[in-house]
Coordinates of C-alpha atoms in Angstrom, one line a residue:
X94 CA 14.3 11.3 15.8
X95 CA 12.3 8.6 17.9
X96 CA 9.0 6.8 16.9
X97 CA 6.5 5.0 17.7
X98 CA 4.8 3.2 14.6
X99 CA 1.0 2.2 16.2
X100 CA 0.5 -0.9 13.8
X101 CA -2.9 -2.4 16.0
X102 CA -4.1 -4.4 13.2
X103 CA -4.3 -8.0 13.2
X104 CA -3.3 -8.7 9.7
X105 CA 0.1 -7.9 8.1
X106 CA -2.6 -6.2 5.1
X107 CA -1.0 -3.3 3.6
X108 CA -1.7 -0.5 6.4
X109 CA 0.4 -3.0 8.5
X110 CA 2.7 -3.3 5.3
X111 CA 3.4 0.7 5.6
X112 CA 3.8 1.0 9.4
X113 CA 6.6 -1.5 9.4
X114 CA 8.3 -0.8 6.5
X115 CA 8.3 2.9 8.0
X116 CA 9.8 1.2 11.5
X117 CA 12.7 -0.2 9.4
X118 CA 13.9 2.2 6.8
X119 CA 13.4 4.9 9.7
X120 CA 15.5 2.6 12.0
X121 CA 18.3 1.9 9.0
X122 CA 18.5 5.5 8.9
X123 CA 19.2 6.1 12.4
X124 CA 15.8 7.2 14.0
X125 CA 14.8 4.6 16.6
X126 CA 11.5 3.1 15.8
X127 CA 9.5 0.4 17.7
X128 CA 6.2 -0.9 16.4
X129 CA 3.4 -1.3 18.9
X130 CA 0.8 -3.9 18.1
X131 CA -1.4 -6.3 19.3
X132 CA -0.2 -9.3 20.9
X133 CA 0.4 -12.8 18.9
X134 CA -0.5 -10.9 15.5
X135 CA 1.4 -11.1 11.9
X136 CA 2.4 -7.4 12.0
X137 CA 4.6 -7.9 15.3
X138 CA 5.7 -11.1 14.0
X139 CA 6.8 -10.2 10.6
X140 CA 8.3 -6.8 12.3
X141 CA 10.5 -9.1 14.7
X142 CA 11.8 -11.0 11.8
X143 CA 13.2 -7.4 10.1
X144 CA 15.1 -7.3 13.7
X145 CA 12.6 -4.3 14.8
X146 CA 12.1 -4.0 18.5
X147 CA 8.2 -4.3 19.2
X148 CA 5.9 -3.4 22.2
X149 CA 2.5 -5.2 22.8
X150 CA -0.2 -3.5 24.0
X151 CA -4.2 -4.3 23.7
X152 CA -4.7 -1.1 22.0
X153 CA -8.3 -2.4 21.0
X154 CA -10.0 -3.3 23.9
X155 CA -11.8 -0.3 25.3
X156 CA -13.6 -1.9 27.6
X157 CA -13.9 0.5 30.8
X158 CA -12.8 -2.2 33.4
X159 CA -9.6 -2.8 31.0
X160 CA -8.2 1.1 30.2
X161 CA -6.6 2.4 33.4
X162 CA -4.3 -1.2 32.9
X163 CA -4.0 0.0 29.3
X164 CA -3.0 3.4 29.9
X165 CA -0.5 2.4 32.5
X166 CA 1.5 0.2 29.9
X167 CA 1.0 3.1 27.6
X168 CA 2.8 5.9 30.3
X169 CA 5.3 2.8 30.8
X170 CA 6.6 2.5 27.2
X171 CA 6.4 6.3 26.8
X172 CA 8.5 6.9 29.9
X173 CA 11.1 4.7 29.0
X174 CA 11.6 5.1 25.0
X175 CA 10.5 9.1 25.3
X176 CA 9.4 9.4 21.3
X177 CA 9.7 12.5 19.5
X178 CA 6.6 10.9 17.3
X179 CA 3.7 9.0 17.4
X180 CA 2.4 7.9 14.5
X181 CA -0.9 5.8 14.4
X182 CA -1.9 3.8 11.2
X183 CA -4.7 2.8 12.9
X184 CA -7.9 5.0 15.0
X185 CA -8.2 2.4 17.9
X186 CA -6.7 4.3 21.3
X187 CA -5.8 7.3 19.2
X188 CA -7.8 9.1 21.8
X189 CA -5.8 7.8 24.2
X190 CA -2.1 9.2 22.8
X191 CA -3.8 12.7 21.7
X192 CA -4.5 12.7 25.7
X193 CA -1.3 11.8 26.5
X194 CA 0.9 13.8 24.5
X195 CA 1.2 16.9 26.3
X196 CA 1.8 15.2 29.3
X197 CA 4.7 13.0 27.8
X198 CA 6.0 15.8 25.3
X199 CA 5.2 14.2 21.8
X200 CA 4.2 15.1 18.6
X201 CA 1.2 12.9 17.2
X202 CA 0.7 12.1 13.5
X203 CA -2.6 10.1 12.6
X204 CA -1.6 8.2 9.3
X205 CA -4.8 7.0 7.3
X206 CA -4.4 3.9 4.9
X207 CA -7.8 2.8 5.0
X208 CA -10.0 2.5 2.4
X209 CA -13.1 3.4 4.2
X210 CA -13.5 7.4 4.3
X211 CA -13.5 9.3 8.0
X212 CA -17.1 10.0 9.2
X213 CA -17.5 13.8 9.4
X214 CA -18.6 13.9 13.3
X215 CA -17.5 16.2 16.2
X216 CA -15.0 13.4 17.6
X217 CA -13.2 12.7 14.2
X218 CA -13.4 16.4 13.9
X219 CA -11.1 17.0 17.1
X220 CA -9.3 14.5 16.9
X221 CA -8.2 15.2 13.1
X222 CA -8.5 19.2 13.1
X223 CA -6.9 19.7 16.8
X224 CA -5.2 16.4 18.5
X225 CA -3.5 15.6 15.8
X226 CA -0.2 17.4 15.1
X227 CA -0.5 16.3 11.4
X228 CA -2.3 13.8 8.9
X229 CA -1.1 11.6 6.7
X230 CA -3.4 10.2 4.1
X231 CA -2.0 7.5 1.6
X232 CA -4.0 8.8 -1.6
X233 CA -5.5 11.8 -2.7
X234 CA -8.9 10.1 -2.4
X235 CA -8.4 10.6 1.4
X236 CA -6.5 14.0 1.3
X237 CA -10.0 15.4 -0.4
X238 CA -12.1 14.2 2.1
X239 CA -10.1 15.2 5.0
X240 CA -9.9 18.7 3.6
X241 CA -13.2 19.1 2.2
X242 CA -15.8 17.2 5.1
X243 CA -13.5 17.3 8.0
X244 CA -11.6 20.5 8.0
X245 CA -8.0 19.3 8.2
X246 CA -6.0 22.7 7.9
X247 CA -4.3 22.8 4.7
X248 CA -0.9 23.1 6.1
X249 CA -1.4 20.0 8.1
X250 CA -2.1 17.8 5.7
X251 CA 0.2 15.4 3.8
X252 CA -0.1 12.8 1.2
X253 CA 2.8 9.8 1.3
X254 CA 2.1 7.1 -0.7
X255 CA 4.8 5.1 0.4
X256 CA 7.7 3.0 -1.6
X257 CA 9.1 0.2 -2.8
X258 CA 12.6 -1.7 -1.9
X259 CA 14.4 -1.0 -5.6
X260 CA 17.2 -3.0 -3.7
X261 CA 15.0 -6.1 -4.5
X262 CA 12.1 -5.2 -7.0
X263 CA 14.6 -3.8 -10.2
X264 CA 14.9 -4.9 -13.8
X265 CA 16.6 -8.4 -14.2
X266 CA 17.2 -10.0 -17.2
X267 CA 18.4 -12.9 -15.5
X268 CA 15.2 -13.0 -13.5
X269 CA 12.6 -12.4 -16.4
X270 CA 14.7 -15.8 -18.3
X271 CA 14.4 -17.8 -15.6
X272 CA 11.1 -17.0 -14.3
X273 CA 9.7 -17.0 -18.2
X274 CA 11.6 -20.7 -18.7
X275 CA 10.1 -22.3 -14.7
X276 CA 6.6 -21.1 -16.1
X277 CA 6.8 -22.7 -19.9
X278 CA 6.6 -19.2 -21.4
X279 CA 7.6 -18.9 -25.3
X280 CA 10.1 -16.5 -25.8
X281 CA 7.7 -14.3 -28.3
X282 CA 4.6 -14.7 -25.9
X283 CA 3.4 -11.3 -25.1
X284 CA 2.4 -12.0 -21.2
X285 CA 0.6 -9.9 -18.9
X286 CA 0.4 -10.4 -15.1
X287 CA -1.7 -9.7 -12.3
X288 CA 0.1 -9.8 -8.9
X289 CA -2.1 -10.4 -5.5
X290 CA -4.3 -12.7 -3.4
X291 CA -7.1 -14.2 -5.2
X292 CA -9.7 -12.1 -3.8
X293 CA -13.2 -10.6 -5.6
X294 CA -11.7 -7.1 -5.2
X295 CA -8.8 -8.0 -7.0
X296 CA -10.3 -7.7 -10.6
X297 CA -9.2 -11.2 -11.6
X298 CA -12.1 -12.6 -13.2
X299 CA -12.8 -8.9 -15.3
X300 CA -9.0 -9.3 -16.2
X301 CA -9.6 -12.8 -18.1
X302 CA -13.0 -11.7 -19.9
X303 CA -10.7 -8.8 -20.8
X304 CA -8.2 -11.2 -22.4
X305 CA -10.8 -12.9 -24.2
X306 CA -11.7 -9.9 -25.2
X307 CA -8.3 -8.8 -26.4
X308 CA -7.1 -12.2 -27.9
X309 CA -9.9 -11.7 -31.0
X310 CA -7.7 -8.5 -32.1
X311 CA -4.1 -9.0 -31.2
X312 CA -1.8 -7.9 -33.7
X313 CA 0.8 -8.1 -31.7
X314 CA 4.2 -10.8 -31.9
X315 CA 3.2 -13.9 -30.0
X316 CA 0.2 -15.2 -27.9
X317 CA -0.9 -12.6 -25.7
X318 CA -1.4 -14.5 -22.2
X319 CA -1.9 -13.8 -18.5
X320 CA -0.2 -15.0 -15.6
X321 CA -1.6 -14.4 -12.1
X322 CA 1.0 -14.0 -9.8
X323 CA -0.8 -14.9 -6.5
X324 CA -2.6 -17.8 -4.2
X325 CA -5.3 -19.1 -3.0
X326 CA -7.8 -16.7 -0.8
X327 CA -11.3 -15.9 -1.4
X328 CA -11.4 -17.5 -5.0
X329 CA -8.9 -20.7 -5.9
X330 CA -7.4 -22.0 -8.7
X331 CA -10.0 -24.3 -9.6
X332 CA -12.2 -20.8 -9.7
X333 CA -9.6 -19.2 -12.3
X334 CA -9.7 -22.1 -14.4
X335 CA -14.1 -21.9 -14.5
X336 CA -13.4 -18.0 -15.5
X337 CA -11.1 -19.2 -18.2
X338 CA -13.2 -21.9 -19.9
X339 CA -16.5 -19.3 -19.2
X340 CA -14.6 -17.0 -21.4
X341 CA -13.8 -19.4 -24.2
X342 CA -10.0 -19.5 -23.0
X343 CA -9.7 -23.1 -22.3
X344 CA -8.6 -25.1 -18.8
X345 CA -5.5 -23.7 -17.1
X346 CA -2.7 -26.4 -17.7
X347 CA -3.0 -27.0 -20.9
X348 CA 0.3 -26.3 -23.4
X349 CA 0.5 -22.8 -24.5
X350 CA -2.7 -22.3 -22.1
X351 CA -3.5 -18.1 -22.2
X352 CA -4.0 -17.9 -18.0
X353 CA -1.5 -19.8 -15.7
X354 CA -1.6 -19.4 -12.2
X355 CA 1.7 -19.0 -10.3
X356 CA 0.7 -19.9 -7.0
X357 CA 2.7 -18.8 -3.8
X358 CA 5.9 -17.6 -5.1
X359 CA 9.0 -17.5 -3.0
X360 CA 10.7 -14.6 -5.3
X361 CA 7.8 -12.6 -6.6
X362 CA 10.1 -9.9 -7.9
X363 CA 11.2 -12.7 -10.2
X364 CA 7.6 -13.5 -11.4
X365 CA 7.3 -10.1 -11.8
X366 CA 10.3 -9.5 -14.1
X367 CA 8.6 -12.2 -16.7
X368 CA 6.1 -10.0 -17.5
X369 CA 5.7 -7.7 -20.5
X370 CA 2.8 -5.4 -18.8
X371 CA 1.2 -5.3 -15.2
X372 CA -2.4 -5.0 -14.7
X373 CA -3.8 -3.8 -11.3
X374 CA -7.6 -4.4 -12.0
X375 CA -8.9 -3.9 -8.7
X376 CA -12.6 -3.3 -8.1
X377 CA -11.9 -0.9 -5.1
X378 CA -9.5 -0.1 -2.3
X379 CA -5.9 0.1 -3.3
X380 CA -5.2 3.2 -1.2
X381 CA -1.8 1.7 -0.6
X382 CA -0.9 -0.2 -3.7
X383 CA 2.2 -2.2 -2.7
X384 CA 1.7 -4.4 -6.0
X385 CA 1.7 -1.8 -8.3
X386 CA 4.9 -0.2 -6.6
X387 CA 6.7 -3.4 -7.1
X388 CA 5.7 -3.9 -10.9
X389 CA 6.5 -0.3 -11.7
X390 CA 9.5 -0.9 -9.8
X391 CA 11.1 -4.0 -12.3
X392 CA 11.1 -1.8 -15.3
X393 CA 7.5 -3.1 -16.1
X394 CA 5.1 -0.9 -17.9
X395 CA 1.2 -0.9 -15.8
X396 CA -2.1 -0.3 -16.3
X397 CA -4.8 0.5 -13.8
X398 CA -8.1 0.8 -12.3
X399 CA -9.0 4.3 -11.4
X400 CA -9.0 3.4 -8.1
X401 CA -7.3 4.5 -4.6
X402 CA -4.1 5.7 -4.8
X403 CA -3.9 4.7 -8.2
X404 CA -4.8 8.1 -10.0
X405 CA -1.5 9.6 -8.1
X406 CA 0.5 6.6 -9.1
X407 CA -0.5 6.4 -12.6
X408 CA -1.3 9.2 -15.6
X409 CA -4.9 8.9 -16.9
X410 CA -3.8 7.5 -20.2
X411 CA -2.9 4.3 -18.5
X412 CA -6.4 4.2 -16.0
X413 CA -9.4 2.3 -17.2
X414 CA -12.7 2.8 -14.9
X415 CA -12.7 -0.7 -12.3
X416 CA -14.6 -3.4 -13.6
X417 CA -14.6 -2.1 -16.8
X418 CA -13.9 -4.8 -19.4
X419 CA -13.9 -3.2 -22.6
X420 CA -11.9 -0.3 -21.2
X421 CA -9.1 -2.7 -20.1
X422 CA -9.3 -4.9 -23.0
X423 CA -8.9 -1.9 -24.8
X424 CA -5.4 -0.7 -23.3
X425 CA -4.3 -4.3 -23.3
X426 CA -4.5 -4.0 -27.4
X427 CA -2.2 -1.0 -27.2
X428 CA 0.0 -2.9 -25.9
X429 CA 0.9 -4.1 -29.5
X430 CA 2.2 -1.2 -30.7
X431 CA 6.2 -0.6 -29.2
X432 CA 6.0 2.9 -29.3
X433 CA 3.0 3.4 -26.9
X434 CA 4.4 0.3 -24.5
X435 CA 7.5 2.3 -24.1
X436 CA 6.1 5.2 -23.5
X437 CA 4.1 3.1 -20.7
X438 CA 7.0 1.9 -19.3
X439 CA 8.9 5.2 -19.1
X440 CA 6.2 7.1 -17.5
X441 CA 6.0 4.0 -15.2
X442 CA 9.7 4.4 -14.6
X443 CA 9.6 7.6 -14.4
X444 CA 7.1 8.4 -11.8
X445 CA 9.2 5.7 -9.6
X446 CA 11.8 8.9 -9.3
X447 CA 9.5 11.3 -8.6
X448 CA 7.8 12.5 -12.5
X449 CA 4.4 14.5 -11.4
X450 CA 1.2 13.1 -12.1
X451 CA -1.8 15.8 -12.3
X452 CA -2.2 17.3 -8.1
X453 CA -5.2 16.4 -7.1
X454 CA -6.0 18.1 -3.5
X455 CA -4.3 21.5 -2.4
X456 CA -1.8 20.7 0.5
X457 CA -0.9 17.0 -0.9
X458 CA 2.2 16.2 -2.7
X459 CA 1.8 13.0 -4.5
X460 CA 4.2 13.9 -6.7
X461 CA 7.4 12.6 -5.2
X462 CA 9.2 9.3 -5.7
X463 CA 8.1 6.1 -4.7
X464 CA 11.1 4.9 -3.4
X465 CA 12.0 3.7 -0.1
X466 CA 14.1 6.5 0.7
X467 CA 11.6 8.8 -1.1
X468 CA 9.0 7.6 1.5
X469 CA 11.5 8.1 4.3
X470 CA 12.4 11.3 3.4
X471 CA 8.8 12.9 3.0
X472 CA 8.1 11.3 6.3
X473 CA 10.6 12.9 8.1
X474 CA 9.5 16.0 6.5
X475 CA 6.1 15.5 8.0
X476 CA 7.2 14.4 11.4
X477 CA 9.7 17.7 11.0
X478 CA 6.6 20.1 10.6
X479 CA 4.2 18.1 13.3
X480 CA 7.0 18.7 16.2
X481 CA 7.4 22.4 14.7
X482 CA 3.3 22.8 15.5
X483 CA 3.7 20.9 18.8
X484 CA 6.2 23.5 20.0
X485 CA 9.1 20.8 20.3
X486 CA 12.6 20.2 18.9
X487 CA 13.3 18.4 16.1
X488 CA 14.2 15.4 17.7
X489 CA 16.3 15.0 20.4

């Protein structure tokens, strides 16, 4: 099977992430994939470096003097690479390849990651209920909508979350020593770890006043202590160590301190692997949670904002409301007792293979595996089911 993965964004964010992931383990797999992007953007540039053949086009400019040169490049690279699939992660010129696809024999697949819902008007409608050959939402969240306000048929609708490499994000003992021995960690320190850019969405400031929280009642072996695997965005490190001090934690630095900052890690999955517990505290988004993929996916038992995707990733034992304090300060202290932390950490492990978690829309399937090959494999289903409704082979 041959695809185009539409990836016009202009950040490698984590609709990017998914498009060109999906390019590579479709390509590994024998099903020529090129991404299509926007010129002199990360996504092309970090697709290039997987060895991925790339197109450019200026899918974003719709500018009336600008399309008939746009469409031509489009007929060009649809003549000469003749997909069995589009898929667009993004909505830019989607009108454009639903108007082209019976002309160049296609199926089309609109693949939604973003957080922002669809508006319910008579374009989306169309182009959702009758251009597209299938939808693809990234979290149930989306799946609702698109079955409730825009009228997706049921039988058109998919949920893939998407995976993580297990080749690379796994349980390492040698990893967690040396990572726990490069950051000063005691051996009997109970440490928990945020993973992600240090942005206000990202929950890091609710995650220390949670530790403070937690600290006054840890029964626990050890210091209980937070490391934030991640660099310098929105917020820096200078604005972690106000939060700590705020909360009555102390400056970051200092021995034994309870929040370190990692900074820009070459080998997250190592970081990763030194924690005892993951916490994805996200205020909103998340509807493609790469992060909590890759904690889940080094043995590490998570916890959650209700958030996203991360109700189909996640039971509802291990969710706590975003920006609730008390709630995750709360599940932090359960933590202390073994029993329920490995119970944690095989439900973590187990949804990685493809456990259920509760279904939350008719038509969606979140409860496959989060695997690479899981997310490969659902795909294909999908593009398998869009080229049925198209009227075309399955691949040629």
């Amino acid at each position: 099977m041959r695809t185009l993965q539409v990836v016009n964004v202009r950040w490698y964010n984590a609709t990017a992430w998914y498009g060109v992931t999906l390019a590579r383990i479709l390509g590994e797999a024998g099903h020529p994939s090129v991404v299509v992007g926007l010129a002199d953007t990360d996504p092309l540039r970090q697709a290039r470096r997987m060895g991925l053949e790339c197109a450019e086009l200026p899918l974003n400019c719709m500018a009336p003097h600008r399309l008939p040169a746009l469409v031509r490049g489009m007929e060009e690279l649809l003549t000469e690479f003749r997909p069995d699939v589009v898929n667009c992660h993004r909505g830019e010129s989607f009108i454009l390849w639903a108007l082209l696809k019976r002309r160049f024999g296609f199926a089309l697949v609109r693949t939604r990651g973003d957080q922002r819902l669809p508006r319910n008007n008579i374009p989306n409608r169309w182009l959702h209920q009758r251009a597209a050959d299938a939808v693809i939402s990234t979290n149930s969240r989306m799946s609702c909508h698109f079955l409730a306000r825009l009228g997706v048929p049921e039988d058109r609708l998919f949920t893939v979350i998407g995976g993580v490499d297990t080749a690379r994000f796994r349980a390492s003992a040698e990893a967690r020593a040396r990572a726990r021995a490069a950051f000063g960690i005691n051996p009997h320190d109970f440490i928990m770890g945020i993973v992600g850019r240090m942005d206000e969405v990202k929950g890091i400031r609710e995650t220390v006043r949670a530790l403070a929280l937690a600290r006054n009642s840890w029964s626990g072996g050890g210091k209980l202590r937070l490391l934030v695997i991640g660099f310098a965005s929105q917020y820096s490190v200078d604005d972690v160590n106000a939060w700590s001090e705020e909360a009555g934690l102390g400056p970051l630095g200092a021995p034994d301190a309870p929040v370190m900052v990692s900074g820009r890690v070459e080998r997250p999955e190592d970081a990763i692997n030194a924690l005892d517990m993951g916490i994805l505290a996200s205020l909103g988004s998340e509807t493609i949670a790469r992060a909590a993929l890759e904690i889940m996916a080094c043995g590490v038992p998570l916890i959650g904002s209700a958030v996203g995707v991360m109700p189909d990733i996640l039971p509802e034992g291990l969710l706590f409301a975003p920006g609730d304090v008390p709630g995750m300060s709360g599940l932090m202290l359960r933590a202390a007792d073994p029993a329920w932390l490995e119970a944690a950490r095989s439900a973590c492990c187990g949804r990685m293979v493809g456990a259920a978690v509760p279904q939350l829309v008719p038509g969606a399937c979140p409860s496959g595996g989060l695997t690479l090959e899981h997310f490969r494999e659902q795909t294909l289903e999908v593009y398998a089911r869009a080229l049925e409704r198209a009227g075309l082979p399955k691949g040629r």
